[in-house]
Amino acid sequence: MKHDQIPAERRTFLRLALALGAATAVRMIAADPAGTPTRPGGEPPAPAAGPPARAQAGPGSYRLRPMTSGTPPRFRPAPPPVRTRPFEEMPGLGSDAMVLSFDDGPDPRYTPDILATLRRYDVRAMFFVCGEMAAGNRDLLREMSDDGHVVGNHSWSHPLIPKLPRGAIRDELGSTSEVVERTLGVPPLWYRAPYGAWNRNSFEIGAALGMEPMAWTVDTLDWTEPGTDTIVRRVEKGAAPGVVVLSHDAGGNRSQSVAALRRYLPALLEKGYRPTVPRRS
């Protein structure tokens, strides 16, 4: 049969089929403005020869970005001013409040017992951690945070800060802040200079990292291992509204510090004191 011999109704059917096919093709191109065909399963075809396309960022590039990239941090206040001296007491916490703080940890030999005592009495404290200790005991960092304690920065390796150049100070503080942030999701907001030795560089760098400097009012000198009775007596004698008590949960044998906390904490509570922690706004 010749082409001009096709019945009229069949020619009408073919014209309709061609029109429908063209309309479908238009809709497919509109859905993909680039007009890029896809393989079965939705995968694009292999690129044609020519200049290579810009590579996407790989895992290495992601590690260079902050962990909080793309998501808001839980809390990140405005950078504090550069101080000329650290906070030595916190009188604004209330007439019955005082602060307990522990340095140099976390240490798996002593920190868990201190955390357990604080938990028993439902008390919050500040832990100023050294980065080299924190890096190997991240589970204890998480336990501190989960219990509501404040995790502060106590440098990486506990050096005498004024003897360091600015770059080394930044490394000491910055590396520790990074460990804390990677573990807890937020950076530390407070820091304490080892030996209580501050200088202008440490105040400037600490502020640039978003941290306020915290010293202490009452030094238990527990690191000298003076005996449990002596540590207890020093805390009870120095207790007053707004004072900051310095003890240690690492850096040596801290069994006296652990035993002393078990005695002076309930005694402070019985006298009406409320050990608490400062908050940044």
CSV table of C-alpha atoms in Angstrom, one decimal:
chain,number,residue,atom,x,y,z
A,1,MET,CA,0.0,0.0,0.0
A,2,LYS,CA,1.4,3.4,-0.9
A,3,HIS,CA,1.6,6.4,1.5
A,4,ASP,CA,-1.2,8.3,-0.2
A,5,GLN,CA,-3.4,5.2,0.1
A,6,ILE,CA,-3.4,5.3,4.0
A,7,PRO,CA,-7.0,5.6,5.2
A,8,ALA,CA,-7.9,9.1,6.5
A,9,GLU,CA,-8.7,7.8,10.1
A,10,ARG,CA,-5.2,6.2,10.4
A,11,ARG,CA,-3.5,9.4,9.2
A,12,THR,CA,-5.4,11.3,11.9
A,13,PHE,CA,-4.2,8.8,14.6
A,14,LEU,CA,-0.6,9.1,13.5
A,15,ARG,CA,-0.7,12.9,13.7
A,16,LEU,CA,-2.1,12.7,17.2
A,17,ALA,CA,0.6,10.3,18.3
A,18,LEU,CA,3.4,12.6,16.9
A,19,ALA,CA,1.8,15.6,18.7
A,20,LEU,CA,1.7,13.7,22.0
A,21,GLY,CA,5.4,12.6,21.7
A,22,ALA,CA,6.5,16.2,21.0
A,23,ALA,CA,4.6,17.5,24.0
A,24,THR,CA,6.2,14.9,26.3
A,25,ALA,CA,9.7,15.9,25.0
A,26,VAL,CA,9.0,19.5,25.8
A,27,ARG,CA,7.9,18.6,29.4
A,28,MET,CA,11.1,16.6,30.0
A,29,ILE,CA,13.4,19.5,28.9
A,30,ALA,CA,11.5,21.9,31.0
A,31,ALA,CA,12.0,19.7,34.0
A,32,ASP,CA,15.8,19.7,33.4
A,33,PRO,CA,16.7,23.1,32.0
A,34,ALA,CA,20.2,22.0,31.2
A,35,GLY,CA,18.8,19.4,29.0
A,36,THR,CA,21.1,16.8,30.5
A,37,PRO,CA,20.0,13.2,29.9
A,38,THR,CA,20.2,10.7,32.6
A,39,ARG,CA,21.2,7.1,32.9
A,40,PRO,CA,18.8,4.5,34.2
A,41,GLY,CA,18.6,5.0,37.9
A,42,GLY,CA,19.0,8.8,37.7
A,43,GLU,CA,22.8,8.9,37.3
A,44,PRO,CA,24.3,11.5,34.9
A,45,PRO,CA,26.3,10.2,32.0
A,46,ALA,CA,30.1,10.3,32.0
A,47,PRO,CA,31.4,13.8,31.2
A,48,ALA,CA,32.5,14.5,27.7
A,49,ALA,CA,36.1,15.3,26.9
A,50,GLY,CA,37.1,18.9,27.6
A,51,PRO,CA,38.2,21.1,30.6
A,52,PRO,CA,37.6,19.2,33.8
A,53,ALA,CA,34.8,20.3,36.0
A,54,ARG,CA,35.6,21.9,39.4
A,55,ALA,CA,36.0,19.0,41.9
A,56,GLN,CA,33.7,18.9,44.9
A,57,ALA,CA,35.1,19.3,48.4
A,58,GLY,CA,36.2,16.0,49.7
A,59,PRO,CA,36.5,14.8,53.3
A,60,GLY,CA,39.8,16.6,53.8
A,61,SER,CA,38.2,19.9,53.0
A,62,TYR,CA,35.4,19.2,55.4
A,63,ARG,CA,37.8,18.6,58.3
A,64,LEU,CA,39.2,22.1,57.7
A,65,ARG,CA,35.8,23.7,58.3
A,66,PRO,CA,34.5,24.3,61.9
A,67,MET,CA,32.4,21.5,63.3
A,68,THR,CA,29.5,23.9,63.8
A,69,SER,CA,29.5,24.9,60.1
A,70,GLY,CA,26.0,24.9,58.8
A,71,THR,CA,24.4,24.5,62.2
A,72,PRO,CA,24.0,27.1,65.0
A,73,PRO,CA,26.0,26.4,68.1
A,74,ARG,CA,24.1,25.7,71.3
A,75,PHE,CA,25.6,28.9,72.9
A,76,ARG,CA,28.2,31.3,71.7
A,77,PRO,CA,28.1,34.8,73.3
A,78,ALA,CA,29.7,37.9,72.0
A,79,PRO,CA,33.5,38.0,72.5
A,80,PRO,CA,34.4,39.5,75.9
A,81,PRO,CA,36.5,42.6,76.4
A,82,VAL,CA,40.2,42.2,77.0
A,83,ARG,CA,40.7,42.2,80.8
A,84,THR,CA,43.6,43.5,82.7
A,85,ARG,CA,43.1,41.0,85.6
A,86,PRO,CA,41.1,37.8,86.1
A,87,PHE,CA,37.9,37.3,88.0
A,88,GLU,CA,38.9,36.2,91.6
A,89,GLU,CA,35.4,36.0,93.0
A,90,MET,CA,31.8,36.0,91.7
A,91,PRO,CA,29.7,38.1,94.1
A,92,GLY,CA,26.8,38.5,91.6
A,93,LEU,CA,25.8,34.8,92.1
A,94,GLY,CA,23.8,35.5,95.3
A,95,SER,CA,24.3,35.9,99.0
A,96,ASP,CA,24.5,32.2,99.6
A,97,ALA,CA,26.5,31.1,96.5
A,98,MET,CA,30.1,30.1,96.1
A,99,VAL,CA,32.0,28.3,93.3
A,100,LEU,CA,34.0,25.1,93.5
A,101,SER,CA,36.7,24.6,90.8
A,102,PHE,CA,39.0,21.8,89.9
A,103,ASP,CA,42.2,22.0,87.8
A,104,ASP,CA,44.5,19.9,85.6
A,105,GLY,CA,42.2,17.0,84.7
A,106,PRO,CA,40.4,15.0,83.7
A,107,ASP,CA,42.1,12.1,85.3
A,108,PRO,CA,40.4,8.7,85.3
A,109,ARG,CA,41.8,7.9,88.7
A,110,TYR,CA,40.2,10.9,90.6
A,111,THR,CA,37.8,12.8,88.4
A,112,PRO,CA,35.1,10.1,88.4
A,113,ASP,CA,35.0,10.1,92.3
A,114,ILE,CA,34.7,13.9,92.3
A,115,LEU,CA,31.9,13.8,89.8
A,116,ALA,CA,30.1,11.2,91.8
A,117,THR,CA,30.3,13.3,95.0
A,118,LEU,CA,29.0,16.4,93.2
A,119,ARG,CA,26.2,14.3,91.7
A,120,ARG,CA,25.3,12.9,95.0
A,121,TYR,CA,24.6,16.4,96.4
A,122,ASP,CA,23.3,17.8,93.1
A,123,VAL,CA,26.0,20.4,93.0
A,124,ARG,CA,27.6,22.0,89.9
A,125,ALA,CA,31.3,23.0,89.7
A,126,MET,CA,33.9,24.3,87.2
A,127,PHE,CA,36.5,22.0,85.7
A,128,PHE,CA,39.5,23.7,84.1
A,129,VAL,CA,41.0,21.0,81.9
A,130,CYS,CA,44.4,20.6,80.3
A,131,GLY,CA,44.2,19.7,76.6
A,132,GLU,CA,46.7,16.8,76.8
A,133,MET,CA,44.5,15.2,79.5
A,134,ALA,CA,41.2,16.0,77.9
A,135,ALA,CA,42.2,14.5,74.5
A,136,GLY,CA,42.6,11.1,76.1
A,137,ASN,CA,39.6,11.2,78.4
A,138,ARG,CA,36.8,12.7,76.3
A,139,ASP,CA,34.3,10.4,78.0
A,140,LEU,CA,34.9,12.3,81.3
A,141,LEU,CA,34.5,15.6,79.4
A,142,ARG,CA,31.1,14.5,78.3
A,143,GLU,CA,30.2,13.3,81.8
A,144,MET,CA,31.1,16.8,83.1
A,145,SER,CA,29.0,18.5,80.6
A,146,ASP,CA,26.1,16.1,81.0
A,147,ASP,CA,26.0,16.7,84.7
A,148,GLY,CA,25.8,20.5,84.1
A,149,HIS,CA,29.4,21.4,85.1
A,150,VAL,CA,31.3,24.2,83.4
A,151,VAL,CA,34.3,23.0,81.4
A,152,GLY,CA,37.0,25.6,81.2
A,153,ASN,CA,40.4,25.9,79.5
A,154,HIS,CA,43.6,25.4,81.5
A,155,SER,CA,46.0,25.3,78.5
A,156,TRP,CA,47.3,22.3,76.8
A,157,SER,CA,50.4,21.3,78.8
A,158,HIS,CA,50.3,23.5,81.9
A,159,PRO,CA,53.3,25.8,81.0
A,160,LEU,CA,54.3,29.1,82.6
A,161,ILE,CA,52.4,31.3,80.2
A,162,PRO,CA,54.4,34.6,80.6
A,163,LYS,CA,57.5,32.8,79.3
A,164,LEU,CA,55.8,31.9,76.0
A,165,PRO,CA,55.7,33.9,72.8
A,166,ARG,CA,52.2,34.9,71.5
A,167,GLY,CA,52.1,32.0,69.0
A,168,ALA,CA,52.8,29.4,71.7
A,169,ILE,CA,50.1,30.9,74.0
A,170,ARG,CA,47.6,30.7,71.2
A,171,ASP,CA,48.5,27.1,70.5
A,172,GLU,CA,48.2,26.2,74.2
A,173,LEU,CA,44.8,27.8,74.5
A,174,GLY,CA,43.5,27.2,71.0
A,175,SER,CA,44.3,23.5,70.9
A,176,THR,CA,42.5,22.9,74.2
A,177,SER,CA,39.5,24.9,73.1
A,178,GLU,CA,39.4,22.8,69.9
A,179,VAL,CA,39.4,19.5,71.9
A,180,VAL,CA,36.6,20.7,74.1
A,181,GLU,CA,34.5,22.0,71.2
A,182,ARG,CA,35.0,18.9,69.1
A,183,THR,CA,33.9,16.8,72.1
A,184,LEU,CA,31.0,18.8,73.5
A,185,GLY,CA,29.9,20.8,70.5
A,186,VAL,CA,30.6,24.2,72.2
A,187,PRO,CA,33.9,25.9,73.0
A,188,PRO,CA,35.0,26.7,76.6
A,189,LEU,CA,33.9,30.2,77.8
A,190,TRP,CA,36.3,30.5,80.7
A,191,TYR,CA,40.0,29.9,81.1
A,192,ARG,CA,42.5,29.8,83.9
A,193,ALA,CA,46.3,30.4,83.5
A,194,PRO,CA,48.5,27.7,85.0
A,195,TYR,CA,50.1,28.7,88.3
A,196,GLY,CA,47.8,31.8,88.1
A,197,ALA,CA,50.4,33.5,86.0
A,198,TRP,CA,48.8,35.9,83.5
A,199,ASN,CA,50.1,38.5,81.1
A,200,ARG,CA,48.7,40.9,78.5
A,201,ASN,CA,49.2,38.4,75.7
A,202,SER,CA,47.1,35.7,77.5
A,203,PHE,CA,44.3,38.2,78.2
A,204,GLU,CA,44.2,39.3,74.6
A,205,ILE,CA,44.4,35.8,73.2
A,206,GLY,CA,41.9,34.4,75.6
A,207,ALA,CA,39.4,37.1,74.7
A,208,ALA,CA,39.9,36.5,71.0
A,209,LEU,CA,39.0,32.9,71.6
A,210,GLY,CA,35.8,34.0,73.4
A,211,MET,CA,36.9,33.2,77.0
A,212,GLU,CA,36.8,35.1,80.2
A,213,PRO,CA,39.8,34.7,82.7
A,214,MET,CA,39.0,33.1,86.0
A,215,ALA,CA,41.3,32.9,89.0
A,216,TRP,CA,40.3,32.0,92.6
A,217,THR,CA,39.7,33.3,96.1
A,218,VAL,CA,40.5,30.3,98.3
A,219,ASP,CA,43.5,28.1,97.4
A,220,THR,CA,43.3,24.8,99.2
A,221,LEU,CA,47.0,24.0,98.2
A,222,ASP,CA,45.8,20.4,97.9
A,223,TRP,CA,48.5,19.8,95.3
A,224,THR,CA,51.1,19.8,98.2
A,225,GLU,CA,49.2,16.9,99.8
A,226,PRO,CA,48.8,18.7,103.2
A,227,GLY,CA,46.4,16.1,104.5
A,228,THR,CA,42.6,15.8,104.2
A,229,ASP,CA,41.9,17.6,107.5
A,230,THR,CA,43.9,20.6,106.3
A,231,ILE,CA,42.1,20.8,103.0
A,232,VAL,CA,38.7,20.7,104.7
A,233,ARG,CA,39.7,23.3,107.2
A,234,ARG,CA,41.0,25.7,104.5
A,235,VAL,CA,37.7,25.4,102.5
A,236,GLU,CA,35.5,25.9,105.6
A,237,LYS,CA,37.5,28.8,106.9
A,238,GLY,CA,37.5,30.6,103.5
A,239,ALA,CA,33.8,30.0,102.7
A,240,ALA,CA,31.9,33.2,102.0
A,241,PRO,CA,29.5,34.5,99.4
A,242,GLY,CA,31.0,34.7,95.9
A,243,VAL,CA,34.3,33.0,96.7
A,244,VAL,CA,36.0,30.7,94.2
A,245,VAL,CA,37.6,27.6,95.7
A,246,LEU,CA,40.6,26.1,93.9
A,247,SER,CA,41.2,22.3,94.1
A,248,HIS,CA,42.7,19.7,91.8
A,249,ASP,CA,41.5,16.5,90.2
A,250,ALA,CA,44.8,15.7,88.4
A,251,GLY,CA,48.5,16.5,88.3
A,252,GLY,CA,49.5,14.1,91.0
A,253,ASN,CA,48.0,12.0,93.8
A,254,ARG,CA,44.7,13.6,94.4
A,255,SER,CA,43.2,11.1,96.8
A,256,GLN,CA,43.2,13.7,99.6
A,257,SER,CA,41.3,16.1,97.4
A,258,VAL,CA,38.7,13.4,96.7
A,259,ALA,CA,38.3,12.6,100.4
A,260,ALA,CA,38.2,16.3,101.4
A,261,LEU,CA,35.3,17.1,99.0
A,262,ARG,CA,33.3,14.3,100.5
A,263,ARG,CA,33.6,16.0,103.9
A,264,TYR,CA,33.5,19.8,103.2
A,265,LEU,CA,30.7,19.7,100.6
A,266,PRO,CA,27.9,18.4,102.9
A,267,ALA,CA,29.3,20.8,105.6
A,268,LEU,CA,28.9,23.8,103.3
A,269,LEU,CA,25.4,22.8,102.3
A,270,GLU,CA,24.5,22.4,106.0
A,271,LYS,CA,25.7,25.9,106.7
A,272,GLY,CA,23.4,27.2,103.9
A,273,TYR,CA,25.9,27.7,101.1
A,274,ARG,CA,24.9,27.0,97.6
A,275,PRO,CA,27.8,25.9,95.4
A,276,THR,CA,27.0,26.9,91.8
A,277,VAL,CA,28.7,28.0,88.6
A,278,PRO,CA,28.7,31.3,86.7
A,279,ARG,CA,26.9,31.7,83.4
A,280,ARG,CA,28.0,33.9,80.5
A,281,SER,CA,25.4,36.2,78.9
